mmCIF file of C-alpha atoms and ligand atoms in Angstrom:
data_model
loop_
_atom_site.group_PDB
_atom_site.id
_atom_site.type_symbol
_atom_site.label_atom_id
_atom_site.label_comp_id
_atom_site.label_asym_id
_atom_site.label_seq_id
_atom_site.Cartn_x
_atom_site.Cartn_y
_atom_site.Cartn_z
ATOM 1 C CA MET M 1 -14.778 19.644 -0.175
ATOM 2 C CA ARG M 2 -15.826 18.553 -3.261
ATOM 3 C CA LYS M 3 -18.987 17.154 -4.210
ATOM 4 C CA ASP M 4 -19.146 14.126 -6.755
ATOM 5 C CA ASN M 5 -20.620 11.176 -6.198
ATOM 6 C CA LEU M 6 -18.233 8.733 -7.930
ATOM 7 C CA SER M 7 -16.812 5.969 -5.396
ATOM 8 C CA LYS M 8 -13.349 5.761 -4.993
ATOM 9 C CA LEU M 9 -12.528 2.853 -6.874
ATOM 10 C CA THR M 10 -14.275 4.567 -10.047
ATOM 11 C CA LYS M 11 -12.545 8.077 -9.228
ATOM 12 C CA SER M 12 -9.273 6.076 -8.977
ATOM 13 C CA VAL M 13 -9.676 4.567 -12.575
ATOM 14 C CA HIS M 14 -11.572 7.407 -14.439
ATOM 15 C CA THR M 15 -11.219 10.957 -13.047
ATOM 16 C CA GLY M 16 -8.362 13.218 -14.428
ATOM 17 C CA SER M 17 -7.385 11.986 -18.003
ATOM 18 C CA PRO M 18 -7.571 14.370 -20.642
ATOM 19 C CA GLY M 19 -8.308 11.378 -22.876
ATOM 20 C CA ASP M 20 -7.102 10.980 -26.857
ATOM 21 C CA ALA M 21 -8.885 12.896 -29.109
ATOM 22 C CA GLN M 22 -6.338 12.254 -32.024
ATOM 23 C CA PHE M 23 -6.333 8.525 -31.664
ATOM 24 C CA LYS M 24 -8.912 7.593 -29.072
ATOM 25 C CA GLY M 25 -6.757 5.368 -27.164
ATOM 26 C CA ILE M 26 -8.407 4.591 -23.652
ATOM 27 C CA VAL M 27 -5.525 5.737 -21.362
ATOM 28 C CA THR M 28 -3.866 9.364 -21.246
ATOM 29 C CA PRO M 29 -0.919 9.663 -23.494
ATOM 30 C CA ILE M 30 2.204 11.141 -22.051
ATOM 31 C CA PHE M 31 3.417 14.850 -22.817
ATOM 32 C CA PRO M 32 6.808 14.948 -22.624
ATOM 33 C CA SER M 33 6.975 18.570 -24.161
ATOM 34 C CA SER M 34 8.634 21.670 -22.190
ATOM 35 C CA ALA M 35 7.940 23.802 -24.562
ATOM 36 C CA TYR M 36 4.590 24.685 -25.691
ATOM 37 C CA ASP M 37 2.782 27.614 -27.915
ATOM 38 C CA TYR M 38 1.982 30.561 -26.740
ATOM 39 C CA GLU M 39 -0.539 32.252 -28.884
ATOM 40 C CA GLY M 40 -4.386 31.095 -28.723
ATOM 41 C CA VAL M 41 -3.547 28.557 -25.660
ATOM 42 C CA ASP M 42 -2.074 28.938 -22.112
ATOM 43 C CA SER M 43 0.443 30.657 -22.453
ATOM 44 C CA THR M 44 2.317 30.164 -19.440
ATOM 45 C CA ARG M 45 2.460 25.921 -20.667
ATOM 46 C CA TYR M 46 5.681 24.607 -18.616
ATOM 47 C CA PRO M 47 6.677 21.796 -16.427
ATOM 48 C CA ARG M 48 7.800 23.822 -13.654
ATOM 49 C CA TYR M 49 4.713 25.606 -13.766
ATOM 50 C CA PHE M 50 2.667 22.345 -12.853
ATOM 51 C CA ASN M 51 0.305 22.883 -15.371
ATOM 52 C CA THR M 52 1.482 20.388 -18.240
ATOM 53 C CA PRO M 53 -1.332 17.811 -19.146
ATOM 54 C CA ASN M 54 0.137 14.538 -17.746
ATOM 55 C CA GLN M 55 1.115 16.758 -14.112
ATOM 56 C CA LYS M 56 -2.632 18.187 -14.481
ATOM 57 C CA ALA M 57 -3.619 14.572 -15.045
ATOM 58 C CA VAL M 58 -2.591 13.644 -11.580
ATOM 59 C CA ALA M 59 -3.140 16.007 -9.616
ATOM 60 C CA GLU M 60 -6.835 15.759 -10.468
ATOM 61 C CA LYS M 61 -6.865 12.315 -9.524
ATOM 62 C CA VAL M 62 -5.448 12.807 -6.383
ATOM 63 C CA ALA M 63 -7.305 15.594 -5.511
ATOM 64 C CA ALA M 64 -10.549 13.584 -6.139
ATOM 65 C CA LEU M 65 -9.252 10.810 -4.034
ATOM 66 C CA GLU M 66 -8.833 13.141 -1.524
ATOM 67 C CA ASN M 67 -12.009 15.106 -1.845
ATOM 68 C CA GLY M 68 -10.170 18.189 -2.041
ATOM 69 C CA GLU M 69 -10.730 20.961 -4.766
ATOM 70 C CA ASP M 70 -7.337 21.101 -6.145
ATOM 71 C CA GLY M 71 -4.018 19.498 -5.836
ATOM 72 C CA LEU M 72 -0.143 19.981 -7.085
ATOM 73 C CA LEU M 73 2.202 17.181 -8.147
ATOM 74 C CA PHE M 74 6.066 17.441 -6.677
ATOM 75 C CA SER M 75 8.939 15.558 -7.247
ATOM 76 C CA SER M 76 9.042 14.597 -3.323
ATOM 77 C CA GLY M 77 7.114 13.918 -0.595
ATOM 78 C CA MET M 78 9.282 16.794 1.072
ATOM 79 C CA ALA M 79 9.285 18.722 -2.000
ATOM 80 C CA ALA M 80 5.186 18.873 -0.977
ATOM 81 C CA ILE M 81 6.170 19.296 2.424
ATOM 82 C CA LEU M 82 8.393 22.271 2.524
ATOM 83 C CA THR M 83 6.782 23.762 -0.580
ATOM 84 C CA SER M 84 3.591 24.259 1.571
ATOM 85 C CA LEU M 85 5.316 25.163 4.807
ATOM 86 C CA PHE M 86 7.051 28.046 2.936
ATOM 87 C CA ALA M 87 4.447 29.360 1.161
ATOM 88 C CA MET M 88 1.850 29.758 4.351
ATOM 89 C CA MET M 89 4.517 31.202 6.496
ATOM 90 C CA LYS M 90 6.981 34.607 6.210
ATOM 91 C CA LYS M 91 9.789 35.668 8.737
ATOM 92 C CA GLY M 92 8.438 35.900 12.370
ATOM 93 C CA ASP M 93 5.545 33.557 11.902
ATOM 94 C CA HIS M 94 5.434 30.338 14.208
ATOM 95 C CA ALA M 95 4.230 26.842 13.821
ATOM 96 C CA ILE M 96 3.406 23.977 15.842
ATOM 97 C CA PHE M 97 4.226 20.100 14.883
ATOM 98 C CA GLN M 98 3.306 16.921 16.216
ATOM 99 C CA ASN M 99 6.551 15.370 18.471
ATOM 100 C CA ASP M 100 6.699 12.468 16.412
ATOM 101 C CA LEU M 101 7.372 13.465 12.797
ATOM 102 C CA TYR M 102 8.663 11.726 9.630
ATOM 103 C CA GLY M 103 12.389 11.680 10.432
ATOM 104 C CA GLY M 104 13.065 13.749 6.805
ATOM 105 C CA THR M 105 10.411 16.173 8.034
ATOM 106 C CA PHE M 106 11.810 16.220 11.624
ATOM 107 C CA HIS M 107 15.154 17.650 10.589
ATOM 108 C CA ALA M 108 13.780 19.894 7.779
ATOM 109 C CA VAL M 109 12.112 21.561 10.146
ATOM 110 C CA ILE M 110 14.763 22.112 12.978
ATOM 111 C CA ASN M 111 17.160 22.950 10.226
ATOM 112 C CA GLU M 112 15.585 24.903 7.975
ATOM 113 C CA LEU M 113 13.108 26.957 9.445
ATOM 114 C CA PRO M 114 14.942 28.652 12.318
ATOM 115 C CA ARG M 115 17.480 30.142 9.252
ATOM 116 C CA TYR M 116 14.414 31.734 7.802
ATOM 117 C CA GLY M 117 13.430 33.603 11.025
ATOM 118 C CA ILE M 118 10.666 30.878 11.654
ATOM 119 C CA ASP M 119 9.971 29.520 15.296
ATOM 120 C CA TYR M 120 8.437 26.198 15.851
ATOM 121 C CA THR M 121 6.877 24.209 18.633
ATOM 122 C CA MET M 122 6.998 20.466 19.031
ATOM 123 C CA VAL M 123 3.501 19.130 20.920
ATOM 124 C CA ASP M 124 2.917 15.587 22.323
ATOM 125 C CA ALA M 125 -0.437 14.735 19.713
ATOM 126 C CA SER M 126 -1.793 11.915 21.627
ATOM 127 C CA ASP M 127 -3.806 15.437 23.516
ATOM 128 C CA SER M 128 -4.937 17.398 20.908
ATOM 129 C CA ARG M 129 -5.086 20.083 23.555
ATOM 130 C CA ASN M 130 -1.300 20.557 23.580
ATOM 131 C CA PHE M 131 -1.780 22.306 20.166
ATOM 132 C CA GLU M 132 -4.051 24.523 21.999
ATOM 133 C CA LYS M 133 -1.760 25.268 24.716
ATOM 134 C CA ALA M 134 1.010 26.192 22.359
ATOM 135 C CA ILE M 135 -0.905 28.847 19.950
ATOM 136 C CA ARG M 136 0.579 32.108 19.626
ATOM 137 C CA PRO M 137 -0.261 35.464 18.393
ATOM 138 C CA GLU M 138 2.082 34.327 15.220
ATOM 139 C CA THR M 139 1.301 30.972 14.791
ATOM 140 C CA ARG M 140 0.173 30.506 11.231
ATOM 141 C CA ILE M 141 0.501 26.361 10.887
ATOM 142 C CA ILE M 142 -0.394 23.228 13.101
ATOM 143 C CA TYR M 143 1.012 20.091 11.364
ATOM 144 C CA ILE M 144 0.137 16.928 12.014
ATOM 145 C CA GLU M 145 0.965 13.171 10.876
ATOM 146 C CA THR M 146 -1.641 10.255 11.966
ATOM 147 C CA PRO M 147 -1.069 7.316 12.125
ATOM 148 C CA SER M 148 2.782 8.222 13.002
ATOM 149 C CA ASN M 149 5.838 6.483 11.994
ATOM 150 C CA PRO M 150 6.722 4.151 13.478
ATOM 151 C CA THR M 151 4.665 3.403 16.511
ATOM 152 C CA LEU M 152 1.411 4.199 14.566
ATOM 153 C CA LYS M 153 0.017 6.443 17.256
ATOM 154 C CA ILE M 154 -3.302 8.579 16.307
ATOM 155 C CA THR M 155 -3.586 11.947 15.876
ATOM 156 C CA ASP M 156 -7.266 13.333 16.336
ATOM 157 C CA ILE M 157 -8.023 14.874 12.712
ATOM 158 C CA ARG M 158 -10.870 16.729 14.098
ATOM 159 C CA ALA M 159 -10.131 18.273 16.959
ATOM 160 C CA VAL M 160 -6.743 19.690 15.713
ATOM 161 C CA ALA M 161 -8.524 21.200 12.889
ATOM 162 C CA ALA M 162 -10.948 22.715 14.716
ATOM 163 C CA ILE M 163 -8.277 24.150 16.878
ATOM 164 C CA ALA M 164 -6.996 25.770 13.783
ATOM 165 C CA LYS M 165 -9.819 26.859 12.234
ATOM 166 C CA LYS M 166 -11.240 28.352 15.602
ATOM 167 C CA HIS M 167 -7.641 30.006 15.500
ATOM 168 C CA SER M 168 -7.817 31.016 11.835
ATOM 169 C CA ILE M 169 -4.437 28.737 11.295
ATOM 170 C CA ILE M 170 -3.519 26.529 8.732
ATOM 171 C CA SER M 171 -3.785 23.188 9.453
ATOM 172 C CA ILE M 172 -1.634 20.446 7.425
ATOM 173 C CA ILE M 173 -1.703 16.828 7.571
ATOM 174 C CA ASP M 174 0.402 14.571 5.561
ATOM 175 C CA ASN M 175 -1.514 11.508 5.377
ATOM 176 C CA THR M 176 1.107 9.507 3.860
ATOM 177 C CA PHE M 177 0.731 6.278 6.349
ATOM 178 C CA ALA M 178 -2.922 6.082 5.769
ATOM 179 C CA SER M 179 -3.403 6.732 1.962
ATOM 180 C CA PRO M 180 -6.001 8.457 0.259
ATOM 181 C CA VAL M 181 -8.025 4.952 0.519
ATOM 182 C CA ASN M 182 -8.266 5.367 4.311
ATOM 183 C CA GLN M 183 -8.614 8.494 5.437
ATOM 184 C CA ASN M 184 -9.387 11.885 4.311
ATOM 185 C CA PRO M 185 -8.866 14.806 6.041
ATOM 186 C CA ILE M 186 -10.677 17.188 4.559
ATOM 187 C CA ASP M 187 -13.443 15.880 5.193
ATOM 188 C CA PHE M 188 -12.809 16.588 9.069
ATOM 189 C CA GLY M 189 -11.947 20.081 7.796
ATOM 190 C CA ILE M 190 -8.057 20.099 7.841
ATOM 191 C CA ASP M 191 -7.015 22.581 5.245
ATOM 192 C CA ILE M 192 -4.074 20.711 3.318
ATOM 193 C CA VAL M 193 -3.325 17.351 2.694
ATOM 194 C CA THR M 194 0.276 15.902 1.734
ATOM 195 C CA HIS M 195 1.392 12.807 0.833
ATOM 196 C CA SER M 196 5.225 11.429 0.142
ATOM 197 C CA GLY M 197 3.907 9.359 -3.129
ATOM 198 C CA THR M 198 6.612 7.145 -3.317
ATOM 199 C CA LYS M 199 4.637 5.270 -0.907
ATOM 200 C CA TYR M 200 1.207 4.317 -1.490
ATOM 201 C CA ILE M 201 0.645 6.595 -4.243
ATOM 202 C CA GLY M 202 3.472 5.388 -6.128
ATOM 203 C CA GLY M 203 2.635 1.782 -4.482
ATOM 204 C CA HIS M 204 5.275 -0.155 -6.501
ATOM 205 C CA SER M 205 8.455 0.897 -5.159
ATOM 206 C CA ASP M 206 9.675 2.393 -8.146
ATOM 207 C CA LEU M 207 9.478 6.364 -7.924
ATOM 208 C CA CYS M 208 9.658 9.506 -6.383
ATOM 209 C CA CYS M 209 6.910 12.327 -5.971
ATOM 210 C CA GLY M 210 4.860 14.093 -3.691
ATOM 211 C CA VAL M 211 1.042 15.633 -3.583
ATOM 212 C CA ALA M 212 -0.576 18.657 -1.661
ATOM 213 C CA VAL M 213 -4.346 18.702 -1.904
ATOM 214 C CA ALA M 214 -6.285 21.620 -0.646
ATOM 215 C CA THR M 215 -9.158 24.149 -1.884
ATOM 216 C CA LYS M 216 -8.346 26.430 -5.249
ATOM 217 C CA ALA M 217 -7.374 29.408 -3.147
ATOM 218 C CA ILE M 218 -4.751 27.582 -1.069
ATOM 219 C CA ILE M 219 -3.322 25.566 -3.946
ATOM 220 C CA GLN M 220 -2.755 28.956 -5.627
ATOM 221 C CA GLU M 221 -1.005 30.464 -2.836
ATOM 222 C CA ILE M 222 1.101 27.140 -2.987
ATOM 223 C CA TRP M 223 1.791 27.084 -6.456
ATOM 224 C CA GLN M 224 2.896 31.023 -6.169
ATOM 225 C CA SER M 225 5.820 29.583 -4.120
ATOM 226 C CA ALA M 226 6.049 26.301 -6.172
ATOM 227 C CA ILE M 227 6.817 27.888 -9.480
ATOM 228 C CA HIS M 228 9.635 29.566 -7.596
ATOM 229 C CA PHE M 229 11.000 26.340 -5.484
ATOM 230 C CA GLY M 230 10.935 24.502 -9.125
ATOM 231 C CA GLY M 231 10.312 20.738 -7.405
ATOM 232 C CA SER M 232 7.844 20.300 -10.028
ATOM 233 C CA LEU M 233 7.404 16.192 -11.704
ATOM 234 C CA ASP M 234 8.825 15.136 -15.278
ATOM 235 C CA ALA M 235 5.533 13.510 -17.184
ATOM 236 C CA HIS M 236 7.204 10.231 -17.597
ATOM 237 C CA THR M 237 6.946 9.806 -13.826
ATOM 238 C CA CYS M 238 3.343 11.846 -13.764
ATOM 239 C CA TRP M 239 2.136 8.931 -16.228
ATOM 240 C CA LEU M 240 3.270 6.215 -14.223
ATOM 241 C CA VAL M 241 1.937 7.793 -10.956
ATOM 242 C CA GLU M 242 -1.369 8.118 -12.514
ATOM 243 C CA ARG M 243 -0.906 4.123 -13.750
ATOM 244 C CA SER M 244 -0.453 3.479 -10.156
ATOM 245 C CA LEU M 245 -3.284 5.111 -8.965
ATOM 246 C CA LYS M 246 -5.725 2.830 -10.846
ATOM 247 C CA THR M 247 -5.272 0.517 -8.385
ATOM 248 C CA ILE M 248 -4.703 1.883 -5.003
ATOM 249 C CA VAL M 249 -8.146 0.921 -3.995
ATOM 250 C CA LEU M 250 -7.198 -2.585 -4.451
ATOM 251 C CA ARG M 251 -3.745 -2.445 -3.349
ATOM 252 C CA VAL M 252 -4.716 -0.707 -0.150
ATOM 253 C CA ARG M 253 -7.482 -2.657 0.685
ATOM 254 C CA GLN M 254 -5.524 -6.257 0.338
ATOM 255 C CA GLN M 255 -2.708 -4.519 2.774
ATOM 256 C CA ASN M 256 -5.080 -3.321 5.408
ATOM 257 C CA GLN M 257 -6.701 -6.828 5.274
ATOM 258 C CA ASN M 258 -3.101 -8.669 5.422
ATOM 259 C CA ALA M 259 -1.688 -6.221 7.914
ATOM 260 C CA LEU M 260 -5.007 -6.889 10.613
ATOM 261 C CA THR M 261 -4.694 -10.322 10.214
ATOM 262 C CA ILE M 262 -1.061 -10.149 10.620
ATOM 263 C CA ALA M 263 -1.132 -7.725 13.784
ATOM 264 C CA GLN M 264 -3.797 -10.260 15.466
ATOM 265 C CA LEU M 265 -1.707 -12.996 14.875
ATOM 266 C CA LEU M 266 1.314 -11.427 16.233
ATOM 267 C CA GLN M 267 -0.305 -10.336 19.487
ATOM 268 C CA SER M 268 -1.439 -14.061 20.153
ATOM 269 C CA ASP M 269 2.578 -15.024 19.552
ATOM 270 C CA SER M 270 4.649 -15.343 22.872
ATOM 271 C CA ARG M 271 7.671 -15.148 20.774
ATOM 272 C CA VAL M 272 6.627 -11.331 19.852
ATOM 273 C CA GLY M 273 6.038 -8.101 22.204
ATOM 274 C CA HIS M 274 4.254 -5.167 22.298
ATOM 275 C CA VAL M 275 2.395 -4.960 18.523
ATOM 276 C CA TYR M 276 1.388 -1.715 17.200
ATOM 277 C CA TYR M 277 -1.541 -1.174 15.122
ATOM 278 C CA PRO M 278 -4.390 0.968 15.061
ATOM 279 C CA GLY M 279 -6.670 -1.825 13.818
ATOM 280 C CA LEU M 280 -6.696 -3.811 17.338
ATOM 281 C CA PRO M 281 -8.734 -3.112 19.723
ATOM 282 C CA GLU M 282 -6.035 -2.660 22.251
ATOM 283 C CA HIS M 283 -4.245 0.426 20.428
ATOM 284 C CA PRO M 284 -5.172 3.014 22.993
ATOM 285 C CA HIS M 285 -6.853 5.198 19.960
ATOM 286 C CA HIS M 286 -8.583 2.628 18.410
ATOM 287 C CA ALA M 287 -12.016 4.011 18.759
ATOM 288 C CA LEU M 288 -10.619 7.120 17.300
ATOM 289 C CA ALA M 289 -8.575 5.676 14.710
ATOM 290 C CA LYS M 290 -12.370 3.407 13.943
ATOM 291 C CA SER M 291 -13.856 7.052 13.421
ATOM 292 C CA GLN M 292 -11.145 8.874 11.094
ATOM 293 C CA MET M 293 -10.114 5.954 9.080
ATOM 294 C CA PRO M 294 -13.568 4.694 7.512
ATOM 295 C CA GLY M 295 -10.983 2.770 4.966
ATOM 296 C CA GLY M 296 -8.775 0.775 7.178
ATOM 297 C CA TYR M 297 -6.352 0.681 9.394
ATOM 298 C CA GLY M 298 -3.502 0.815 6.509
ATOM 299 C CA GLY M 299 -0.807 -1.730 5.524
ATOM 300 C CA MET M 300 1.724 -0.354 8.030
ATOM 301 C CA LEU M 301 2.590 -2.051 11.641
ATOM 302 C CA SER M 302 5.411 -2.317 14.341
ATOM 303 C CA PHE M 303 6.274 -5.205 16.723
ATOM 304 C CA GLU M 304 8.830 -6.305 18.888
ATOM 305 C CA VAL M 305 10.622 -9.510 18.772
ATOM 306 C CA ASN M 306 12.033 -10.841 22.183
ATOM 307 C CA SER M 307 14.628 -12.226 20.183
ATOM 308 C CA ASP M 308 17.715 -10.582 18.116
ATOM 309 C CA ALA M 309 15.121 -8.309 15.431
ATOM 310 C CA HIS M 310 17.906 -8.308 13.213
ATOM 311 C CA LEU M 311 18.631 -11.932 13.212
ATOM 312 C CA PHE M 312 14.963 -12.414 12.578
ATOM 313 C CA MET M 313 14.648 -10.086 9.915
ATOM 314 C CA SER M 314 18.100 -11.861 8.169
ATOM 315 C CA LYS M 315 15.749 -14.912 8.518
ATOM 316 C CA LEU M 316 12.657 -14.023 6.494
ATOM 317 C CA LYS M 317 12.932 -15.254 3.203
ATOM 318 C CA LEU M 318 9.688 -13.734 1.176
ATOM 319 C CA ILE M 319 9.622 -10.238 3.218
ATOM 320 C CA ARG M 320 13.024 -8.245 2.551
ATOM 321 C CA ARG M 321 14.549 -5.648 4.389
ATOM 322 C CA ALA M 322 14.254 -2.445 2.977
ATOM 323 C CA ILE M 323 14.057 1.382 4.226
ATOM 324 C CA SER M 324 10.633 2.957 2.185
ATOM 325 C CA LEU M 325 7.407 1.629 2.717
ATOM 326 C CA GLY M 326 4.092 1.081 1.158
ATOM 327 C CA GLY M 327 5.115 -1.105 -2.145
ATOM 328 C CA VAL M 328 2.945 -3.901 -3.141
ATOM 329 C CA GLU M 329 6.073 -6.223 -1.738
ATOM 330 C CA SER M 330 6.468 -6.782 2.223
ATOM 331 C CA THR M 331 9.213 -5.333 3.703
ATOM 332 C CA VAL M 332 10.454 -4.734 7.096
ATOM 333 C CA THR M 333 13.163 -2.443 8.199
ATOM 334 C CA SER M 334 14.601 -1.667 11.619
ATOM 335 C CA PRO M 335 13.961 1.838 12.743
ATOM 336 C CA ALA M 336 16.446 2.053 15.572
ATOM 337 C CA LYS M 337 18.985 1.411 12.848
ATOM 338 C CA THR M 338 17.306 3.616 10.129
ATOM 339 C CA SER M 339 14.885 6.258 10.654
ATOM 340 C CA HIS M 340 15.935 6.961 14.544
ATOM 341 C CA VAL M 341 19.773 6.051 14.427
ATOM 342 C CA LYS M 342 20.815 9.947 15.225
ATOM 343 C CA MET M 343 18.921 9.215 18.589
ATOM 344 C CA THR M 344 20.383 8.023 21.968
ATOM 345 C CA PRO M 345 19.300 4.589 22.398
ATOM 346 C CA SER M 346 17.369 6.155 25.830
ATOM 347 C CA GLU M 347 15.861 8.702 23.323
ATOM 348 C CA ARG M 348 14.445 5.941 21.241
ATOM 349 C CA ALA M 349 13.211 4.146 24.163
ATOM 350 C CA SER M 350 11.445 7.268 25.617
ATOM 351 C CA ILE M 351 9.608 6.679 21.939
ATOM 352 C CA GLY M 352 9.080 3.383 22.313
ATOM 353 C CA VAL M 353 11.719 2.479 19.556
ATOM 354 C CA THR M 354 13.860 -0.257 20.819
ATOM 355 C CA ASP M 355 16.458 -2.171 19.259
ATOM 356 C CA ASN M 356 14.066 -5.097 18.977
ATOM 357 C CA LEU M 357 11.356 -3.205 16.951
ATOM 358 C CA VAL M 358 10.409 -4.086 13.579
ATOM 359 C CA ARG M 359 8.566 -2.036 11.236
ATOM 360 C CA PHE M 360 6.909 -4.055 8.626
ATOM 361 C CA SER M 361 5.031 -2.467 5.395
ATOM 362 C CA VAL M 362 2.881 -5.289 4.302
ATOM 363 C CA GLY M 363 2.639 -6.051 0.821
ATOM 364 C CA ILE M 364 -0.307 -7.398 -1.214
ATOM 365 C CA GLU M 365 0.838 -10.795 -1.480
ATOM 366 C CA ASP M 366 -1.390 -14.248 0.171
ATOM 367 C CA VAL M 367 -1.295 -13.531 4.007
ATOM 368 C CA LYS M 368 -0.928 -17.573 4.585
ATOM 369 C CA ASP M 369 2.570 -17.243 2.364
ATOM 370 C CA LEU M 370 3.435 -14.124 4.973
ATOM 371 C CA ILE M 371 2.695 -15.575 8.099
ATOM 372 C CA HIS M 372 4.525 -18.718 6.793
ATOM 373 C CA ASP M 373 7.546 -16.742 6.482
ATOM 374 C CA ILE M 374 6.913 -15.313 9.588
ATOM 375 C CA GLN M 375 6.545 -18.250 11.663
ATOM 376 C CA GLN M 376 9.387 -20.141 9.982
ATOM 377 C CA ALA M 377 11.785 -16.778 10.753
ATOM 378 C CA LEU M 378 10.444 -16.621 14.912
ATOM 379 C CA ALA M 379 11.716 -20.583 15.076
HETATM 380 C C1 PLP A 1 8.608 8.650 2.864
HETATM 381 C C2 PLP A 1 7.948 10.257 3.836
HETATM 382 C C3 PLP A 1 8.255 11.725 3.537
HETATM 383 C C4 PLP A 1 8.863 11.765 2.684
HETATM 384 O O1 PLP A 1 9.095 11.823 1.422
HETATM 385 P P1 PLP A 1 9.599 11.533 -0.242
HETATM 386 O O2 PLP A 1 8.614 11.332 -1.109
HETATM 387 O O3 PLP A 1 10.735 10.480 0.534
HETATM 388 O O4 PLP A 1 10.318 12.970 -0.204
HETATM 389 C C5 PLP A 1 7.158 12.131 4.423
HETATM 390 N N1 PLP A 1 6.363 11.690 5.291
HETATM 391 C C6 PLP A 1 6.206 10.129 5.268
HETATM 392 C C7 PLP A 1 5.580 9.877 6.263
HETATM 393 C C8 PLP A 1 6.726 9.376 4.868
HETATM 394 O O5 PLP A 1 7.024 7.856 4.929
#
């Protein structure tokens, strides 16, 4: 774990920039070169080596926000996740995943890992002992995601990290939904933290990137594979990510507050069924969420409307329908029609994804305007 005393607000603004020695501007210049001199300097400087100035500036800032030693920036969340998995495993190895994974990760695991001779087990993460029960001599990875999509289940990060350590297994967490503002799994002993930076890290619904943060030694191992797989991020997008990260704490705090207010309101509305939000005392793992999400409970919530969810969503005026999440603008989606469309209705029902479930990515707007929009659409 890294030690620096700056607060997250300050790190989000200042950490990681190489500065502008030539013109003394106060922001990081964009360095688009893909060709660099090799005499008397880092002779491997090249975008696919993840070591150009803009790539390193953002990696340093994200690592600082996650309390990790080092980081790598990828061209997508999936590039970060799959490169980390493949870098840590080889043919004959075994990995354990929690069973409610982000859809893209789920399909990557079931379609890609077996083709390379890697076996896997999916377990119910509501009881962390299930991870220990699934361990085999050849288990290399335990992988979790909390809060989960779309029903915001909470996995016990400390317990999973301890099980992994006890058995010398690498632990990985997808920290996308929480964001580095609310939850820092490295503090609890997790080895590798990944993000879809397309969501809260970018935060403006206008870029695609991914992140992995870990110790210097583990990042070096991931890097060895990353330069082969080639999922690096270009200078212009890196620069936009750096710019976005300067406001991540402000954005996510506002999203936390808005989401909590809306979840409480929906909870007491008779036109709404189940509300899924880890910040509600009624959430089955609220105490656990409180202990591992010191920054807040996040901007994601889901709820069932007692009428037709699609009609409800079509009546919203301010809140837009959209598949992705984590932007400054509030968006809703139907998991049954999007992320979970490949499952049968009964499979969906078994994990709480009913046809009338609405997943809500709460933005930074004035919560009064959001509530007004929800009220008029429910009416
Ligand atoms: C979006 C998302 C991903 C995948 O990220 P991309 O940037 O789309 O590749 C992974 N995990 C979670 C939780 C996500 O929301």
